[in-house]
Short mmCIF file of C-alpha atoms in Angstrom, two decimals:
data_model
loop_
_atom_site.label_atom_id
_atom_site.label_comp_id
_atom_site.label_asym_id
_atom_site.label_seq_id
_atom_site.Cartn_x
_atom_site.Cartn_y
_atom_site.Cartn_z
CA MET M 1 330.06 -26.12 -92.48
CA LYS M 2 327.05 -25.71 -90.23
CA LYS M 3 326.92 -22.05 -88.58
CA LEU M 4 327.92 -21.48 -85.02
CA THR M 5 326.61 -18.23 -83.84
CA VAL M 6 327.09 -17.76 -80.12
CA PHE M 7 327.97 -19.50 -77.41
CA LEU M 8 327.82 -18.78 -73.50
CA LEU M 9 329.56 -21.12 -70.98
CA VAL M 10 328.57 -21.03 -67.43
CA LEU M 11 329.91 -22.90 -64.62
CA SER M 12 327.49 -23.31 -61.76
CA CYS M 13 325.44 -26.01 -59.87
CA VAL M 14 323.62 -28.08 -62.48
CA VAL M 15 319.96 -29.14 -60.89
CA PHE M 16 319.57 -32.75 -62.74
CA GLY M 17 316.96 -35.45 -62.22
CA GLY M 18 315.06 -38.33 -63.74
CA VAL M 19 318.80 -39.80 -64.59
CA TYR M 20 318.60 -43.94 -64.22
CA TYR M 21 321.22 -46.12 -65.21
CA GLY M 22 320.79 -49.09 -67.31
CA ASN M 23 322.35 -52.49 -69.26
CA LEU M 24 320.13 -53.10 -72.01
CA HIS M 25 322.33 -55.84 -73.68
CA SER M 26 322.72 -59.28 -71.13
CA HIS M 27 322.13 -62.65 -71.86
CA THR M 28 321.57 -66.02 -69.53
CA SER M 29 321.60 -69.90 -69.89
CA PHE M 30 318.45 -69.03 -71.77
CA SER M 31 320.71 -68.90 -74.78
CA ASP M 32 324.67 -68.60 -74.16
CA GLY M 33 325.29 -67.18 -70.67
CA SER M 34 325.23 -67.88 -67.31
CA GLY M 35 322.42 -68.17 -64.59
CA THR M 36 318.67 -67.62 -64.91
CA PRO M 37 316.89 -64.46 -65.72
CA ASP M 38 315.53 -64.45 -62.09
CA GLN M 39 319.09 -64.26 -61.03
CA ALA M 40 320.18 -62.01 -63.54
CA TYR M 41 317.92 -59.37 -62.28
CA GLU M 42 318.15 -60.16 -58.42
CA TYR M 43 322.03 -59.72 -59.21
CA ALA M 44 321.57 -56.60 -61.52
CA ARG M 45 319.06 -54.39 -59.09
CA LYS M 46 322.17 -54.02 -56.74
CA TYR M 47 324.18 -51.83 -59.42
CA LEU M 48 321.61 -50.87 -61.97
CA ASP M 49 318.18 -48.87 -62.23
CA VAL M 50 317.35 -51.16 -65.55
CA LEU M 51 318.48 -54.40 -66.91
CA ALA M 52 317.08 -55.83 -70.10
CA VAL M 53 317.92 -59.74 -70.75
CA THR M 54 318.47 -60.38 -74.30
CA ASP M 55 319.18 -63.67 -75.27
CA HIS M 56 320.09 -65.21 -78.39
CA ALA M 57 316.48 -66.45 -80.26
CA TYR M 58 318.09 -69.08 -81.96
CA TYR M 59 318.32 -70.60 -78.70
CA PHE M 60 314.56 -70.36 -78.33
CA ALA M 61 313.29 -73.45 -79.91
CA GLN M 62 313.71 -75.44 -76.88
CA LYS M 63 310.95 -74.63 -74.22
CA ILE M 64 311.34 -74.96 -70.39
CA ASP M 65 308.31 -77.11 -69.01
CA GLY M 66 306.27 -76.46 -72.01
CA LYS M 67 306.60 -72.48 -71.66
CA THR M 68 308.84 -70.28 -74.14
CA LYS M 69 311.93 -68.63 -72.45
CA PRO M 70 310.67 -65.36 -73.39
CA TYR M 71 307.62 -65.86 -71.22
CA LEU M 72 309.66 -67.25 -68.55
CA THR M 73 311.97 -64.48 -68.90
CA LYS M 74 308.72 -61.97 -68.61
CA LEU M 75 307.80 -63.43 -65.69
CA ALA M 76 311.07 -62.87 -64.20
CA ALA M 77 311.03 -59.38 -65.11
CA GLU M 78 307.40 -58.85 -63.94
CA ARG M 79 308.63 -60.43 -60.35
CA TYR M 80 311.74 -58.37 -59.96
CA THR M 81 310.22 -54.48 -61.58
CA GLU M 82 309.51 -52.54 -58.34
CA ASP M 83 308.47 -49.14 -59.39
CA GLY M 84 311.21 -46.44 -57.91
CA LYS M 85 314.21 -48.98 -57.31
CA PHE M 86 314.42 -51.30 -60.27
CA VAL M 87 312.78 -51.83 -63.75
CA ALA M 88 313.63 -55.36 -65.49
CA LEU M 89 313.10 -55.64 -69.25
CA GLN M 90 312.89 -58.74 -71.22
CA GLY M 91 313.94 -59.12 -75.20
CA PHE M 92 315.66 -60.93 -77.63
CA GLU M 93 318.53 -60.53 -79.91
CA TRP M 94 318.55 -61.43 -83.61
CA THR M 95 321.96 -62.17 -85.12
CA SER M 96 322.73 -62.72 -88.74
CA GLY M 97 326.09 -62.24 -90.64
CA ILE M 98 324.85 -58.79 -91.52
CA GLY M 99 324.49 -57.90 -88.24
CA HIS M 100 322.84 -58.23 -84.56
CA ILE M 101 319.86 -56.42 -83.22
CA ASN M 102 318.02 -56.40 -79.92
CA VAL M 103 314.23 -56.60 -79.81
CA TYR M 104 312.66 -55.19 -76.60
CA GLU M 105 309.19 -56.52 -74.87
CA SER M 106 308.39 -59.28 -77.01
CA LEU M 107 307.12 -62.48 -76.24
CA GLU M 108 306.82 -63.37 -80.21
CA TRP M 109 310.81 -63.65 -81.25
CA ILE M 110 312.46 -64.00 -84.84
CA ASP M 111 315.73 -65.94 -85.22
CA ARG M 112 318.30 -66.28 -88.04
CA ASN M 113 316.95 -69.87 -88.55
CA HIS M 114 313.56 -68.38 -89.69
CA GLU M 115 314.56 -65.08 -91.16
CA SER M 116 318.58 -64.22 -92.09
CA SER M 117 318.06 -61.42 -94.20
CA LEU M 118 318.18 -57.91 -92.80
CA GLU M 119 314.82 -57.25 -95.10
CA GLY M 120 313.23 -59.81 -93.95
CA PHE M 121 313.92 -59.08 -89.98
CA TYR M 122 312.78 -55.54 -90.72
CA ARG M 123 309.35 -56.81 -92.44
CA TRP M 124 309.15 -58.57 -89.19
CA LEU M 125 309.61 -55.72 -86.65
CA VAL M 126 307.63 -53.44 -88.78
CA GLU M 127 304.58 -55.99 -88.33
CA HIS M 128 305.04 -56.34 -84.65
CA LYS M 129 305.89 -52.72 -84.05
CA LYS M 130 308.57 -53.27 -81.30
CA LEU M 131 311.24 -51.52 -80.23
CA ALA M 132 314.68 -52.42 -81.52
CA GLN M 133 318.74 -51.57 -81.29
CA PHE M 134 321.57 -51.91 -83.63
CA ASN M 135 324.00 -53.84 -81.23
CA HIS M 136 327.77 -53.77 -81.18
CA PRO M 137 328.04 -52.21 -84.99
CA ILE M 138 331.40 -53.33 -86.05
CA SER M 139 332.72 -55.03 -88.85
CA THR M 140 333.57 -58.16 -86.95
CA PHE M 141 329.63 -58.62 -86.24
CA GLY M 142 328.19 -56.58 -89.10
CA THR M 143 327.24 -53.37 -89.75
CA PHE M 144 323.47 -53.78 -91.41
CA ASP M 145 324.71 -53.16 -94.88
CA SER M 146 326.40 -50.12 -94.26
CA PHE M 147 323.19 -49.06 -92.12
CA ARG M 148 321.30 -49.21 -95.58
CA TYR M 149 318.43 -47.13 -94.74
CA PHE M 150 314.57 -48.17 -94.19
CA PRO M 151 312.31 -45.32 -93.52
CA GLU M 152 309.59 -48.03 -92.07
CA ALA M 153 312.17 -49.51 -90.00
CA ASP M 154 313.28 -46.22 -88.52
CA LYS M 155 310.20 -45.90 -86.52
CA TYR M 156 311.36 -49.03 -84.52
CA VAL M 157 315.10 -49.25 -84.39
CA ASN M 158 315.28 -46.19 -82.06
CA LEU M 159 318.66 -46.93 -80.43
CA ILE M 160 322.13 -48.06 -81.14
CA GLU M 161 325.00 -49.12 -79.05
CA VAL M 162 328.08 -46.94 -79.37
CA GLY M 163 329.95 -49.00 -76.90
CA ASN M 164 330.22 -52.38 -75.62
CA GLY M 165 331.34 -53.70 -72.53
CA ASN M 166 332.28 -57.59 -73.79
CA TRP M 167 335.61 -56.83 -74.63
CA SER M 168 339.02 -57.78 -73.40
CA SER M 169 340.77 -54.52 -74.02
CA GLY M 170 338.49 -52.55 -72.23
CA ASP M 171 337.81 -49.96 -74.75
CA VAL M 172 334.08 -49.76 -74.29
CA ILE M 173 333.33 -46.87 -76.98
CA ASN M 174 335.89 -47.91 -79.37
CA PRO M 175 336.81 -45.68 -82.51
CA GLU M 176 334.69 -48.01 -85.01
CA MET M 177 331.58 -48.29 -83.19
CA TYR M 178 331.61 -44.48 -82.66
CA GLY M 179 332.45 -43.77 -86.41
CA ASN M 180 329.36 -46.38 -87.50
CA TYR M 181 327.25 -44.35 -84.97
CA ILE M 182 327.94 -41.12 -87.35
CA LEU M 183 327.58 -43.36 -90.12
CA ALA M 184 324.11 -44.42 -89.28
CA LEU M 185 323.04 -40.90 -88.49
CA ASN M 186 324.05 -39.74 -91.92
CA ARG M 187 322.25 -42.56 -93.58
CA GLY M 188 318.96 -41.28 -92.44
CA TRP M 189 318.26 -43.31 -89.18
CA HIS M 190 316.98 -41.64 -86.10
CA LEU M 191 319.07 -43.53 -83.23
CA GLY M 192 319.41 -42.71 -79.34
CA ALA M 193 322.81 -43.67 -77.98
CA THR M 194 323.44 -46.59 -75.67
CA VAL M 195 326.05 -48.41 -74.23
CA GLY M 196 325.85 -52.22 -73.36
CA GLN M 197 327.83 -54.83 -71.12
CA ASP M 198 326.47 -57.83 -73.37
CA ASN M 199 326.86 -60.19 -70.25
CA HIS M 200 327.39 -64.04 -71.10
CA LYS M 201 328.99 -64.01 -67.55
CA PRO M 202 326.94 -63.77 -63.79
CA ASN M 203 328.13 -60.17 -63.73
CA TRP M 204 325.13 -58.28 -64.98
CA GLY M 205 325.48 -54.42 -64.18
CA SER M 206 328.89 -55.44 -62.14
CA ALA M 207 331.43 -56.28 -65.50
CA ASN M 208 332.21 -52.73 -65.80
CA GLU M 209 331.24 -49.31 -65.49
CA ALA M 210 329.56 -48.96 -68.75
CA ARG M 211 325.88 -47.96 -68.79
CA THR M 212 323.06 -46.46 -70.47
CA GLY M 213 322.04 -43.39 -69.40
CA ILE M 214 317.97 -42.97 -69.31
CA VAL M 215 316.63 -39.69 -68.66
CA ALA M 216 312.76 -40.48 -67.70
CA ASP M 217 309.81 -38.95 -65.62
CA GLU M 218 310.53 -41.78 -62.67
CA LEU M 219 311.88 -45.31 -62.54
CA THR M 220 308.64 -47.46 -63.76
CA TYR M 221 308.11 -49.81 -66.71
CA ASP M 222 306.12 -47.23 -68.66
CA SER M 223 308.43 -44.41 -68.26
CA ILE M 224 311.95 -46.32 -68.66
CA MET M 225 309.53 -47.56 -71.97
CA ASP M 226 308.71 -44.27 -73.29
CA ALA M 227 312.22 -43.04 -72.77
CA LEU M 228 313.54 -45.84 -74.68
CA TRP M 229 311.14 -44.96 -77.46
CA LYS M 230 311.64 -41.15 -77.59
CA ARG M 231 315.75 -41.62 -77.91
CA HIS M 232 316.46 -39.89 -74.67
CA THR M 233 319.27 -41.57 -73.64
CA PHE M 234 323.32 -41.13 -73.30
CA GLY M 235 325.91 -43.92 -73.74
CA SER M 236 328.70 -43.95 -70.87
CA GLU M 237 332.18 -45.73 -69.90
CA ASP M 238 331.15 -44.00 -66.44
CA ARG M 239 328.70 -45.25 -64.34
CA ASN M 240 327.03 -42.68 -62.93
CA VAL M 241 327.59 -39.59 -65.04
CA ARG M 242 325.10 -37.24 -65.66
CA ALA M 243 325.20 -35.76 -68.98
CA LEU M 244 321.98 -33.99 -70.98
CA LEU M 245 321.58 -32.08 -74.29
CA LYS M 246 318.81 -30.08 -74.73
CA SER M 247 316.82 -27.54 -77.04
CA GLY M 248 314.32 -25.28 -74.87
CA GLN M 249 311.71 -28.34 -74.28
CA HIS M 250 313.21 -30.83 -76.38
CA LEU M 251 315.40 -33.31 -75.07
CA MET M 252 318.30 -35.52 -76.99
CA GLY M 253 316.56 -37.92 -78.98
CA ASP M 254 313.51 -35.55 -79.94
CA VAL M 255 313.04 -34.71 -83.79
CA VAL M 256 312.13 -31.04 -83.59
CA PHE M 257 310.55 -29.85 -86.42
CA VAL M 258 311.03 -26.27 -87.75
CA ASP M 259 309.41 -23.77 -90.08
CA ASP M 260 312.55 -21.66 -90.95
CA PHE M 261 316.76 -21.79 -90.17
CA SER M 262 316.87 -19.43 -87.96
CA PRO M 263 319.10 -19.76 -84.58
CA LYS M 264 318.61 -22.64 -82.47
CA THR M 265 319.61 -22.65 -78.80
CA LEU M 266 321.18 -25.88 -77.61
CA THR M 267 321.95 -26.47 -73.59
CA ILE M 268 324.83 -29.21 -72.53
CA GLU M 269 324.58 -29.93 -69.09
CA TYR M 270 327.27 -32.16 -67.03
CA GLN M 271 328.14 -33.49 -63.58
CA ASP M 272 330.44 -35.83 -62.33
CA THR M 273 333.03 -36.49 -59.30
CA GLU M 274 335.30 -36.35 -62.00
CA LYS M 275 336.48 -33.65 -64.15
CA LEU M 276 335.36 -33.20 -67.41
CA LEU M 277 338.64 -32.89 -70.10
CA TYR M 278 337.08 -32.35 -73.31
CA LEU M 279 333.75 -31.91 -75.16
CA ALA M 280 332.90 -31.42 -78.69
CA VAL M 281 329.43 -30.44 -80.24
CA ILE M 282 329.23 -32.94 -83.24
CA SER M 283 326.49 -32.28 -86.38
CA GLN M 284 325.66 -33.86 -89.54
CA SER M 285 328.43 -31.51 -91.33
CA GLY M 286 331.42 -31.84 -88.66
CA THR M 287 332.62 -30.67 -85.52
CA VAL M 288 330.80 -27.42 -84.54
CA LEU M 289 332.64 -26.87 -81.14
CA GLU M 290 335.44 -28.25 -79.01
CA LEU M 291 336.08 -27.09 -75.59
CA ARG M 292 338.47 -28.41 -72.74
CA PRO M 293 336.20 -27.16 -69.56
CA SER M 294 338.33 -29.07 -66.35
CA THR M 295 335.10 -28.84 -64.22
CA GLU M 296 333.03 -31.73 -62.74
CA ARG M 297 329.92 -29.22 -63.23
CA LEU M 298 329.15 -27.46 -66.36
CA ASN M 299 325.92 -25.71 -67.99
CA LEU M 300 326.56 -24.54 -71.75
CA THR M 301 324.34 -22.81 -73.73
CA LEU M 302 325.47 -22.25 -77.32
CA SER M 303 323.21 -21.03 -80.64
CA VAL M 304 323.60 -22.94 -83.83
CA THR M 305 322.02 -22.06 -87.31
CA PRO M 306 321.29 -25.01 -89.83
CA SER M 307 321.67 -23.75 -93.01
CA ASP M 308 319.13 -26.82 -94.73
CA GLY M 309 316.07 -28.77 -93.22
CA TYR M 310 317.74 -31.89 -91.81
CA GLU M 311 320.53 -31.71 -89.11
CA TRP M 312 321.62 -33.21 -86.02
CA TYR M 313 323.84 -32.71 -83.13
CA PHE M 314 324.86 -34.55 -80.50
CA VAL M 315 327.99 -34.34 -77.62
CA TYR M 316 330.81 -36.33 -77.53
CA MET M 317 332.48 -35.96 -73.62
CA LYS M 318 335.81 -37.35 -72.71
CA GLN M 319 336.58 -37.41 -68.63
CA MET M 320 339.63 -36.69 -67.15
CA ASP M 321 340.38 -40.58 -66.26
CA GLY M 322 340.00 -40.99 -70.26
CA ASP M 323 335.88 -42.33 -70.01
CA GLU M 324 333.95 -41.33 -72.72
CA ILE M 325 330.40 -40.39 -73.24
CA VAL M 326 328.09 -39.72 -75.94
CA THR M 327 324.60 -38.13 -76.17
CA SER M 328 321.87 -39.52 -78.59
CA PRO M 329 321.45 -36.36 -80.86
CA ILE M 330 318.64 -33.80 -81.15
CA TRP M 331 317.23 -33.31 -85.19
CA PHE M 332 316.25 -29.95 -86.72
CA GLN M 333 313.98 -31.11 -89.70
CA ILE M 334 311.86 -29.11 -92.08
CA PRO M 335 308.29 -30.82 -92.40
CA SER M 336 308.68 -32.57 -95.47
CA SER M 337 307.41 -36.35 -96.70
CA VAL M 338 310.73 -36.82 -98.60
CA TYR M 339 313.90 -36.12 -97.55
CA VAL M 340 317.49 -36.51 -98.81
CA ASN M 341 320.19 -37.86 -97.11
CA SER M 342 323.55 -40.14 -97.85
CA VAL M 343 324.97 -37.55 -99.68
CA ARG M 344 328.76 -38.32 -100.98
CA VAL M 345 330.77 -36.42 -103.39
CA SER M 346 333.23 -38.42 -105.72
CA PRO M 347 336.34 -38.74 -106.14
CA GLU M 348 337.30 -37.36 -102.34
CA GLU M 349 339.91 -35.02 -103.93
CA ILE M 350 338.86 -32.84 -106.62
CA HIS M 351 341.40 -30.84 -108.24
CA ASP M 352 340.50 -27.54 -110.91
CA GLY M 353 339.10 -28.21 -114.07
CA GLU M 354 338.00 -31.46 -113.12
CA THR M 355 334.31 -32.82 -112.46
CA ALA M 356 332.86 -34.69 -109.77
CA LYS M 357 329.57 -37.03 -109.10
CA ILE M 358 327.12 -36.27 -106.66
CA TYR M 359 325.64 -39.28 -105.25
CA PHE M 360 322.95 -39.58 -102.68
CA GLU M 361 319.53 -41.31 -101.75
CA ILE M 362 315.96 -39.73 -101.62
CA TYR M 363 313.32 -41.52 -99.90
CA ASN M 364 309.75 -41.11 -98.89
CA VAL M 365 309.03 -41.17 -94.82
CA THR M 366 305.23 -41.85 -95.34
CA ASP M 367 302.72 -44.72 -95.98
CA GLU M 368 301.12 -42.70 -98.97
CA GLU M 369 302.73 -42.53 -102.63
CA LYS M 370 303.98 -38.94 -103.24
CA ARG M 371 305.08 -37.29 -106.46
CA VAL M 372 307.57 -34.46 -105.35
CA THR M 373 309.60 -32.23 -107.28
CA LEU M 374 313.48 -32.54 -106.55
CA SER M 375 315.82 -29.72 -107.54
CA ILE M 376 319.62 -29.77 -107.11
CA LEU M 377 321.29 -26.54 -106.99
CA LEU M 378 325.24 -25.99 -107.36
CA ASP M 379 326.59 -22.81 -105.97
CA GLY M 380 322.96 -21.52 -105.85
CA GLU M 381 322.54 -22.44 -109.81
CA ALA M 382 320.11 -25.03 -111.24
CA LEU M 383 322.24 -28.47 -111.44
CA ARG M 384 319.30 -30.75 -112.13
CA GLU M 385 315.60 -30.74 -111.80
CA VAL M 386 313.22 -34.09 -112.04
CA SER M 387 309.90 -34.66 -110.80
CA GLN M 388 309.31 -38.33 -109.06
CA ASN M 389 306.79 -40.45 -107.92
CA PHE M 390 307.28 -42.34 -104.47
CA SER M 391 305.17 -45.51 -103.51
CA PRO M 392 305.04 -45.63 -99.48
CA TYR M 393 308.59 -45.59 -97.73
CA GLN M 394 310.39 -46.24 -100.86
CA VAL M 395 313.74 -44.79 -101.33
CA LYS M 396 315.42 -44.14 -104.56
CA ARG M 397 319.37 -43.80 -105.42
CA PHE M 398 321.13 -41.13 -107.65
CA VAL M 399 323.82 -39.94 -109.02
CA VAL M 400 324.32 -36.45 -110.58
CA PRO M 401 327.43 -35.51 -112.49
CA THR M 402 328.78 -32.03 -112.66
CA GLU M 403 330.30 -29.63 -115.29
CA ALA M 404 334.12 -28.96 -114.50
CA LEU M 405 334.79 -27.80 -111.38
CA LYS M 406 336.94 -24.07 -110.43
CA LYS M 407 338.96 -24.35 -107.39
CA GLY M 408 337.83 -23.48 -103.98
CA TYR M 409 334.48 -24.26 -102.00
CA HIS M 410 331.09 -25.62 -103.46
CA TRP M 411 327.75 -26.18 -102.15
CA VAL M 412 325.27 -28.64 -103.35
CA SER M 413 321.67 -27.95 -102.03
CA PHE M 414 318.80 -30.28 -102.31
CA LEU M 415 315.36 -28.76 -102.26
CA VAL M 416 312.00 -31.08 -102.36
CA ASP M 417 309.03 -29.19 -103.72
CA GLY M 418 311.21 -25.53 -102.76
CA LYS M 419 312.08 -26.63 -99.43
CA ILE M 420 315.99 -26.99 -98.59
CA VAL M 421 316.34 -30.40 -97.17
CA GLN M 422 319.66 -31.00 -97.51
CA SER M 423 323.21 -29.76 -98.43
CA VAL M 424 326.77 -30.40 -98.21
CA SER M 425 330.38 -28.43 -99.06
CA PHE M 426 332.98 -29.50 -100.55
CA PHE M 427 336.40 -28.18 -101.76
CA VAL M 428 338.30 -28.05 -104.88
CA ARG M 429 342.28 -28.19 -104.74
CA GLU M 430 344.46 -26.59 -107.26
CA LYS M 431 345.13 -28.23 -110.61
CA LEU M 432 347.36 -31.31 -110.78
CA LYS M 433 350.58 -30.79 -111.54
CA GLY M 434 350.31 -34.65 -112.96
CA VAL M 435 349.57 -38.11 -111.47
CA ILE M 436 352.52 -40.24 -110.13
CA MET M 437 352.57 -43.88 -109.25
CA ILE M 438 355.57 -45.15 -107.37
CA ASP M 439 355.91 -49.10 -107.29
CA THR M 440 355.92 -50.82 -103.74
CA LEU M 441 355.56 -54.21 -104.42
CA HIS M 442 358.54 -55.65 -105.72
CA GLU M 443 360.96 -55.44 -102.31
CA ASN M 444 361.69 -51.85 -104.05
CA ASP M 445 364.47 -50.17 -102.15
CA HIS M 446 364.12 -46.56 -100.52
CA LEU M 447 360.89 -46.62 -100.22
CA GLU M 448 360.68 -44.90 -96.90
CA LYS M 449 362.29 -41.92 -98.51
CA LEU M 450 360.53 -42.16 -101.57
CA LYS M 451 357.35 -41.65 -99.42
CA VAL M 452 358.74 -38.54 -97.65
CA LEU M 453 359.31 -37.42 -101.10
CA ALA M 454 355.41 -38.07 -102.15
CA GLU M 455 354.51 -36.22 -99.56
CA GLU M 456 356.80 -33.37 -100.65
CA LEU M 457 355.23 -33.56 -104.05
CA GLU M 458 351.49 -33.69 -102.98
CA LYS M 459 352.37 -30.66 -101.55
CA LYS M 460 353.31 -29.32 -104.48
CA GLY M 461 350.44 -30.13 -106.68
CA TYR M 462 350.71 -33.86 -107.69
CA LEU M 463 348.41 -36.70 -107.07
CA VAL M 464 350.71 -39.60 -105.69
CA LYS M 465 349.28 -43.11 -106.23
CA TYR M 466 350.33 -46.73 -105.38
CA PRO M 467 349.72 -50.30 -107.04
CA LYS M 468 347.64 -52.44 -105.39
CA VAL M 469 347.87 -55.85 -106.51
CA MET M 470 350.21 -55.43 -109.66
CA LEU M 471 351.92 -52.98 -111.49
CA LYS M 472 349.49 -52.92 -114.41
CA ASP M 473 346.79 -50.61 -114.05
CA LEU M 474 348.65 -47.20 -115.37
CA SER M 475 345.82 -45.60 -116.93
CA GLY M 476 345.52 -42.06 -115.66
CA VAL M 477 349.38 -41.76 -114.65
CA ASP M 478 351.74 -39.57 -115.69
CA ILE M 479 354.89 -40.57 -114.23
CA LEU M 480 355.93 -44.08 -112.99
CA ILE M 481 358.70 -44.21 -110.60
CA ILE M 482 360.48 -47.60 -109.70
CA SER M 483 363.03 -48.22 -107.65
CA THR M 484 364.89 -51.32 -108.21
CA PRO M 485 365.24 -54.23 -105.66
CA LYS M 486 366.75 -53.89 -102.32
CA VAL M 487 369.16 -56.28 -100.94
CA GLY M 488 368.24 -59.26 -99.40
CA GLY M 489 363.79 -59.77 -99.55
CA LEU M 490 362.31 -62.41 -101.51
CA SER M 491 363.43 -63.47 -104.81
CA PHE M 492 360.15 -64.08 -106.17
CA ALA M 493 358.91 -60.80 -105.22
CA LYS M 494 361.32 -59.05 -106.98
CA LYS M 495 360.23 -60.09 -110.21
CA LEU M 496 358.33 -58.25 -112.74
CA SER M 497 355.71 -60.22 -114.24
CA GLN M 498 354.81 -60.57 -118.38
CA LYS M 499 351.97 -58.76 -117.76
CA GLU M 500 353.80 -56.27 -115.68
CA LEU M 501 356.39 -55.74 -118.35
CA GLU M 502 353.64 -55.14 -121.16
CA ALA M 503 351.70 -52.79 -119.07
CA ILE M 504 355.26 -50.56 -118.78
CA LYS M 505 356.09 -51.11 -122.14
CA ASN M 506 352.67 -49.70 -123.46
CA PHE M 507 352.77 -46.75 -120.70
CA ARG M 508 353.26 -43.66 -122.43
CA GLY M 509 354.35 -41.10 -119.87
CA LYS M 510 357.35 -40.61 -118.16
CA ILE M 511 359.33 -43.28 -116.35
CA TYR M 512 362.24 -42.67 -113.47
CA ILE M 513 364.51 -45.83 -112.35
CA VAL M 514 365.83 -45.20 -108.97
CA PRO M 515 368.89 -47.83 -108.93
CA GLY M 516 368.62 -50.23 -105.62
CA GLY M 517 370.95 -52.01 -104.03
CA ASP M 518 370.38 -55.51 -105.64
CA GLU M 519 373.14 -55.40 -108.41
CA GLU M 520 371.86 -58.69 -110.34
CA TYR M 521 367.89 -57.32 -110.44
CA ARG M 522 369.33 -53.43 -111.01
CA LYS M 523 370.75 -55.18 -114.23
CA ILE M 524 367.47 -57.27 -115.06
CA TYR M 525 365.50 -53.84 -114.69
CA LEU M 526 367.63 -51.44 -116.54
CA GLU M 527 367.01 -54.30 -119.17
CA GLN M 528 363.77 -54.64 -118.94
CA ILE M 529 362.53 -51.21 -118.75
CA LYS M 530 363.31 -48.10 -120.73
CA GLY M 531 363.41 -45.11 -118.62
CA GLU M 532 365.82 -42.56 -117.04
CA VAL M 533 367.68 -43.53 -114.31
CA VAL M 534 367.97 -41.26 -111.52
CA THR M 535 368.53 -40.57 -107.74
CA ILE M 536 366.25 -39.01 -105.39
CA GLU M 537 368.11 -36.02 -104.94
CA GLU M 538 367.79 -35.49 -108.66
CA LEU M 539 363.99 -36.53 -108.85
CA LYS M 540 363.39 -33.88 -105.89
CA LYS M 541 364.88 -31.21 -108.26
CA LEU M 542 362.89 -32.59 -111.41
CA LEU M 543 359.63 -32.70 -110.09
CA GLY M 544 359.76 -29.97 -107.32
CA GLU M 545 360.11 -27.14 -110.44
#
């Protein structure tokens, strides 16, 4: 975990300026929405400072009076943009089964009929050098191959919806989008948090209170676009909350290049008529700080000490009425041409004496060929060192095994040419007493009691597993518990297949049979399976020692 050094809480008058409220995702009749772009901008300026009309590109093949829809939308945006009062933006939404992405301020466009692959879209985006946003990142629409990282595309996909207002449930910032925001950051993407209304009805800006807060010098086209490119944003379910995360002269969305791991100061500011119920500072390594301020104004300063050369921090807030706010991160990075991310230690649960595998990606963020020395340290000792050549923007994926691990915390560090660019910690539990599998596939009786028993056994050092499809994969299992079927239920589901019976016959571990209520099938099971017949209370005594 990254280290929190000090923090100072000050409740005082907070001076804010240059926070504008926008909706960066909306549609009109130019695709599958309602009304014209002119009507959208005319309506939205009563509710918003900024509106982007981003119609689906696969509707663009048909022109209007010989003119393209992006061109006509751009003309409308220019008519309604008025310095100091309203900024109208134009763009389009590329949609594919792998995900949806907005592209802003582009008269040229690409759709799924011309390019349906993520790689192809990224090539187009890099060639045209336009600002883009990951839209509603949930499994329903696609999560971009789990946010597979493309270093060159990272220069242009600078925004991500942490919430989307086009839901009947009203849950704009929902757990799946929020979780995928963190996943994308962990993969290496540099993204600013937004919330879009995704309007398909003539309610641009009034559909709900979902907003993207944009921190800009002034309400002009150039200033707003500059702020979006720099990720100076926050996503909010409240229409006028003011939320900032800063570090000195740097604002949320900035990448701060540092030469050492000295303490870094973060400042968090909040102001609204609604009280702030909960605040958390989230880092790449987890939650750094949690508070329950219960205040309408807050100015919080804290000092954090990143322990490696790639770390980000953002702020999650929740108001008394339940509205959520998520800021863009601030990144602290060692200057390097090659970084490491997407680190994963497998398995998730490791026990004393077991080995693990460390999965990670290492990538070149430059347009030049690079040769680097990668060193991997485990608890400060060399685990692996290799020299690697990288072509421009190349990503490589590695897996490195460990030796047997002892109980306790362990720390993996990744060094590129001697600089620590990433690190991760993991915990090794006490040695397993054994692996238990409990059958749950055959209308088994006593399952609730067995699941309670399983929790107790896990606390005592056992690993408890359940079969997924059939009761046949018993490799690595020491103890098999089968409760015979209950009264009622589906008869066909009570029968053990021939493959299951063969697997049980060949199983060399201990088998315990718990009698169930169905007498007919209890007799069948006892005839088919050789095992010790026990009650649940007897199991507790046998396995609890």
